[in-house]
Structure formats: C-alpha cells, structure tokens
Amino acid sequence: MAKGFLLVAIFSILLLNQQPLMASINDDFDHRLYVAFISGNMADWGKVLSELEAIVSKNPSASNRFRLLHAQYGYIGYLLGVNQTSIAKQLIDKAEKQANILASIPTYQSTAKAMQAALLAYRISISPYKAPFLGPKSASLIDEALALNPTNYFALIEKGNARHYAPSIVGGNPTEAVELYRKAIELIEKENPVSKPQKWWYINTYTQMGLAAQKAGNKDLAKKIYLTILGMEPNYKWVREELLPKV
C-alpha cells in the first residue's frame, strides 16, 4: 500500500512539474499567432497549425483540440481573404471534425457550437447559393451556444460577425454588430484585468468593431476604435497602413 501511495505521489509531482512547461508551450503558440496576425506575415501561422496537428495526434485532449480548431478558424479567414478557396475548403473540413468532437464535450459545447456556426458562415462565403440552407443553421447554432452560456465571448463574437456580414434582408445590422463586439471585448478584458491580452482574436474583435462602425456610417467611432487599437499595438499593420488612413 505504501508503495502505491509513493507512486501516486511521484506521478502527481511529475504532473505539477509539467504544468509550467505546458503553459510556456501554449503561450509560445499564442504569441506566434499574434505576431503573425499583427504583422500580416502568415507563414508562421501555417507552421503553428502543423505543430498543433502533431500535438493533437499525440495528445488529443479537448484543450489541444480547441487550440488547433481556433487556429484553423483564424487561418481559414485569412485564406478566404486572399482567395485561396480550395485550401480553405480543405481546412474547413478538418476544422469541422474538431468542432464536432468538441461539441460532444459538455465544457466545450457552447464554444464548439459557435465555431460550427462560423465554419458554416465560411462555407456560405465560398458558395453564396447555400445561404438559404446554411444561414439559418448557422444562426441557430449561435443561439444554442448563447443559450448554453450567455457570457461566452466566442459565441458573442460570432453573433457580431453574423450581424456585421449578413445582408440586411436576413438580419444584418452593423450597428448591432458594434455592440455585440463591444460586449465580447468587455468580457475578454474582465477575464484579463491586469493587462490587455495579446491574443490575435482579441485584437481582431476590436478591428471588426471598427469595420462594423465604418459600415454603419459612424466614421468618427471607427476612427476612435482604430486609434485605440494602435494605442495597444502600434505595429498592427492592417489598421496602421490600411484601415485608419481610409476612414
């Protein structure tokens, strides 16, 4: 019996000692994705994806799957923005597999549904004729995600994206999008009270809020948002060189 307790104690110590290492690895991935995003140099993003895929193949924990899924989600948006549609389609297929697995795990269900909704929205952007079929399904998934967790900022971001990019005839409303993004940002900042998080999806949510304000015709608000973003991150190329000068 004593030997058994000793083995458990040793195993526990080993796990505790690995926690800082895992945190360091995760922080490194977050930092690399953030730098790729603000610099506009997406080559390293692809490398991070490959590394995350290798990690998930060895350790398919829910947290590892979500980290991979969210990185895939961000990269798909980039691919669509540069018209690499065929590669985006392949990555959507991969991301949907991860999202479907996570949707069966209670603690990830709300966020997984938000990601499923986003992936359907990507499919609509590739094939607009699918909007009458996939649009309502995407909206329903967002509602389900928020019903499960009303303060899930990932779900709020996707609801903001839906209001931002959908045509007005099917519920698009950039003014509502601004407020949804604002609420998501407040929740993210509440979770990070000491300093602004250097996460690509945090600064992108801020950017989308500025774009939505601009789309709503509120150029003064858009300019104020872009200046706030550059106050946090002066090296953010997209805002500094493109969005702010055009307001």
Coordinates of N, CA, C and O in Angstrom, one line a residue, residues 31-42 45 74 77-78 161 164-165 181 185 196-212 214 222-246:
H31 N 1.6 33.6 -28.8 CA 2.5 34.7 -29.2 C 2.8 34.7 -30.7 O 2.7 35.7 -31.4
R32 N 3.1 33.5 -31.2 CA 3.4 33.4 -32.6 C 2.2 33.7 -33.5 O 2.4 34.4 -34.6
L33 N 1.0 33.3 -33.1 CA -0.2 33.6 -33.9 C -0.4 35.1 -33.8 O -0.8 35.7 -34.8
Y34 N -0.2 35.7 -32.7 CA -0.5 37.1 -32.5 C 0.5 37.9 -33.4 O 0.1 38.9 -34.1
V35 N 1.8 37.6 -33.4 CA 2.8 38.3 -34.2 C 2.4 38.1 -35.7 O 2.5 39.1 -36.5
A36 N 2.1 36.9 -36.1 CA 1.7 36.7 -37.5 C 0.5 37.5 -37.9 O 0.5 38.1 -39.0
F37 N -0.4 37.7 -37.0 CA -1.7 38.4 -37.3 C -1.4 39.9 -37.4 O -1.8 40.6 -38.4
I38 N -0.7 40.5 -36.5 CA -0.5 42.0 -36.5 C 0.5 42.4 -37.6 O 0.5 43.5 -38.1
S39 N 1.4 41.5 -37.9 CA 2.4 41.8 -39.0 C 2.0 41.5 -40.4 O 2.5 42.0 -41.3
G40 N 0.9 40.7 -40.5 CA 0.4 40.3 -41.8 C 1.3 39.2 -42.5 O 1.1 38.9 -43.6
N41 N 2.2 38.7 -41.7 CA 3.1 37.6 -42.2 C 2.5 36.3 -41.7 O 2.8 35.9 -40.6
M42 N 1.8 35.6 -42.6 CA 1.0 34.5 -42.1 C 1.8 33.1 -42.3 O 1.2 32.1 -42.1
W45 N 2.0 31.2 -39.2 CA 0.7 30.7 -38.8 C 0.5 29.2 -39.3 O 0.1 28.3 -38.6
G74 N -9.0 30.9 -37.6 CA -8.4 32.1 -37.9 C -7.7 32.1 -39.3 O -7.8 33.0 -40.1
G77 N -10.1 32.2 -42.3 CA -10.5 33.6 -42.6 C -9.5 34.3 -43.5 O -9.8 35.0 -44.5
Y78 N -8.2 34.1 -43.2 CA -7.1 34.7 -44.0 C -7.1 34.1 -45.4 O -7.0 34.8 -46.4
N161 N -20.3 38.8 -35.9 CA -19.9 38.6 -37.3 C -21.1 38.4 -38.2 O -21.2 38.9 -39.3
H164 N -22.7 41.7 -38.7 CA -21.8 42.5 -39.5 C -21.9 42.2 -41.0 O -22.0 43.1 -41.8
Y165 N -21.8 40.9 -41.3 CA -21.6 40.5 -42.7 C -22.8 40.0 -43.4 O -22.8 39.9 -44.6
Y181 N -19.7 43.1 -30.5 CA -18.3 43.1 -30.4 C -17.8 43.8 -29.1 O -16.9 43.3 -28.4
I185 N -15.6 42.1 -26.1 CA -14.4 42.7 -25.6 C -14.4 42.9 -24.1 O -13.4 42.7 -23.4
K196 N -4.1 44.2 -21.3 CA -4.8 43.8 -22.5 C -4.2 42.5 -23.0 O -2.9 42.4 -23.2
P197 N -5.0 41.5 -23.3 CA -4.4 40.2 -23.8 C -3.8 40.4 -25.2 O -4.5 40.9 -26.1
Q198 N -2.6 39.8 -25.4 CA -2.0 39.8 -26.7 C -2.4 38.5 -27.4 O -1.7 37.6 -27.5
K199 N -3.7 38.5 -27.8 CA -4.3 37.4 -28.5 C -4.8 37.9 -29.8 O -5.4 38.9 -29.9
W200 N -4.6 37.1 -30.9 CA -5.0 37.6 -32.2 C -6.5 37.8 -32.3 O -7.0 38.8 -32.9
W201 N -7.3 37.0 -31.6 CA -8.7 37.1 -31.7 C -9.3 38.2 -30.9 O -10.3 38.7 -31.2
Y202 N -8.5 38.7 -29.9 CA -8.9 39.9 -29.1 C -8.8 41.1 -30.0 O -9.7 41.9 -30.1
I203 N -7.6 41.3 -30.6 CA -7.4 42.5 -31.4 C -8.2 42.4 -32.7 O -8.6 43.5 -33.2
N204 N -8.5 41.2 -33.2 CA -9.3 41.1 -34.4 C -10.7 41.5 -34.0 O -11.4 42.1 -34.9
T205 N -11.2 41.2 -32.9 CA -12.6 41.6 -32.5 C -12.7 43.1 -32.4 O -13.7 43.7 -32.9
Y206 N -11.7 43.7 -31.9 CA -11.6 45.2 -31.9 C -11.6 45.7 -33.3 O -12.3 46.7 -33.6
T207 N -10.9 45.1 -34.2 CA -10.8 45.5 -35.6 C -12.2 45.4 -36.2 O -12.6 46.3 -37.0
Q208 N -12.8 44.3 -36.0 CA -14.1 44.0 -36.6 C -15.1 45.1 -36.1 O -16.0 45.5 -36.8
M209 N -15.0 45.5 -34.8 CA -15.9 46.5 -34.3 C -15.7 47.8 -35.0 O -16.6 48.5 -35.4
G210 N -14.4 48.1 -35.3 CA -14.1 49.3 -36.1 C -14.7 49.3 -37.5 O -15.3 50.2 -38.0
L211 N -14.6 48.1 -38.2 CA -15.1 47.9 -39.5 C -16.6 48.0 -39.5 O -17.2 48.5 -40.4
A212 N -17.3 47.4 -38.5 CA -18.7 47.5 -38.4 C -19.2 48.9 -38.2 O -20.2 49.3 -38.8
Q214 N -17.7 51.6 -39.2 CA -17.5 52.2 -40.5 C -18.6 51.8 -41.5 O -19.2 52.7 -42.2
A222 N -15.4 54.7 -35.8 CA -14.4 53.8 -36.4 C -13.0 54.3 -36.2 O -12.1 53.6 -35.8
K223 N -12.8 55.6 -36.4 CA -11.5 56.2 -36.2 C -11.1 56.1 -34.8 O -9.9 55.8 -34.5
K224 N -12.0 56.4 -33.8 CA -11.7 56.3 -32.4 C -11.2 54.8 -32.1 O -10.3 54.6 -31.3
I225 N -11.9 53.9 -32.6 CA -11.6 52.5 -32.3 C -10.2 52.1 -32.9 O -9.4 51.5 -32.2
Y226 N -10.0 52.5 -34.1 CA -8.7 52.2 -34.7 C -7.5 52.9 -34.0 O -6.4 52.3 -33.8
L227 N -7.7 54.1 -33.5 CA -6.7 54.8 -32.7 C -6.5 54.0 -31.4 O -5.3 53.9 -30.9
T228 N -7.6 53.5 -30.8 CA -7.4 52.8 -29.5 C -6.6 51.5 -29.8 O -5.8 51.1 -29.0
I229 N -6.9 50.8 -30.9 CA -6.2 49.6 -31.3 C -4.7 49.9 -31.4 O -3.8 49.2 -30.9
L230 N -4.3 51.0 -32.1 CA -2.9 51.3 -32.3 C -2.3 51.8 -31.0 O -1.0 51.6 -30.9
G231 N -3.1 52.3 -30.1 CA -2.5 52.6 -28.8 C -2.1 51.3 -28.0 O -1.1 51.3 -27.3
M232 N -2.8 50.2 -28.3 CA -2.5 49.0 -27.7 C -1.3 48.3 -28.4 O -0.5 47.7 -27.9
E233 N -1.4 48.4 -29.8 CA -0.4 47.7 -30.6 C -0.1 48.6 -31.8 O -0.7 48.5 -32.9
P234 N 1.0 49.4 -31.6 CA 1.4 50.3 -32.7 C 1.9 49.6 -34.0 O 1.9 50.3 -35.1
N235 N 2.3 48.4 -33.9 CA 2.8 47.7 -35.0 C 1.8 46.9 -35.9 O 2.1 46.1 -36.7
Y236 N 0.5 47.1 -35.5 CA -0.5 46.4 -36.2 C -0.7 46.9 -37.6 O -1.3 48.0 -37.9
K237 N -0.2 46.2 -38.6 CA 0.0 46.7 -40.0 C -1.4 47.0 -40.6 O -1.5 48.0 -41.3
W238 N -2.3 46.1 -40.5 CA -3.6 46.3 -41.2 C -4.3 47.6 -40.8 O -4.8 48.3 -41.7
V239 N -4.4 47.9 -39.5 CA -5.0 49.1 -39.1 C -4.1 50.3 -39.4 O -4.6 51.3 -39.9
R240 N -2.9 50.2 -39.1 CA -2.0 51.4 -39.3 C -1.8 51.8 -40.8 O -1.9 53.0 -41.1
E241 N -1.7 50.8 -41.7 CA -1.5 51.1 -43.1 C -2.7 51.2 -44.0 O -2.6 51.8 -45.0
E242 N -3.8 50.5 -43.6 CA -4.9 50.4 -44.4 C -6.2 51.0 -43.8 O -6.8 51.9 -44.4
L243 N -6.6 50.5 -42.7 CA -7.9 50.9 -42.2 C -8.0 52.4 -41.7 O -8.9 53.1 -42.1
L244 N -7.1 52.8 -40.9 CA -7.1 54.1 -40.3 C -6.9 55.2 -41.4 O -7.7 56.1 -41.4
P245 N -6.0 55.0 -42.3 CA -5.8 56.1 -43.3 C -7.1 56.2 -44.2 O -7.3 57.3 -44.8
K246 N -7.9 55.2 -44.4 CA -9.0 55.3 -45.3 C -10.3 55.8 -44.6 O -11.3 55.9 -45.3

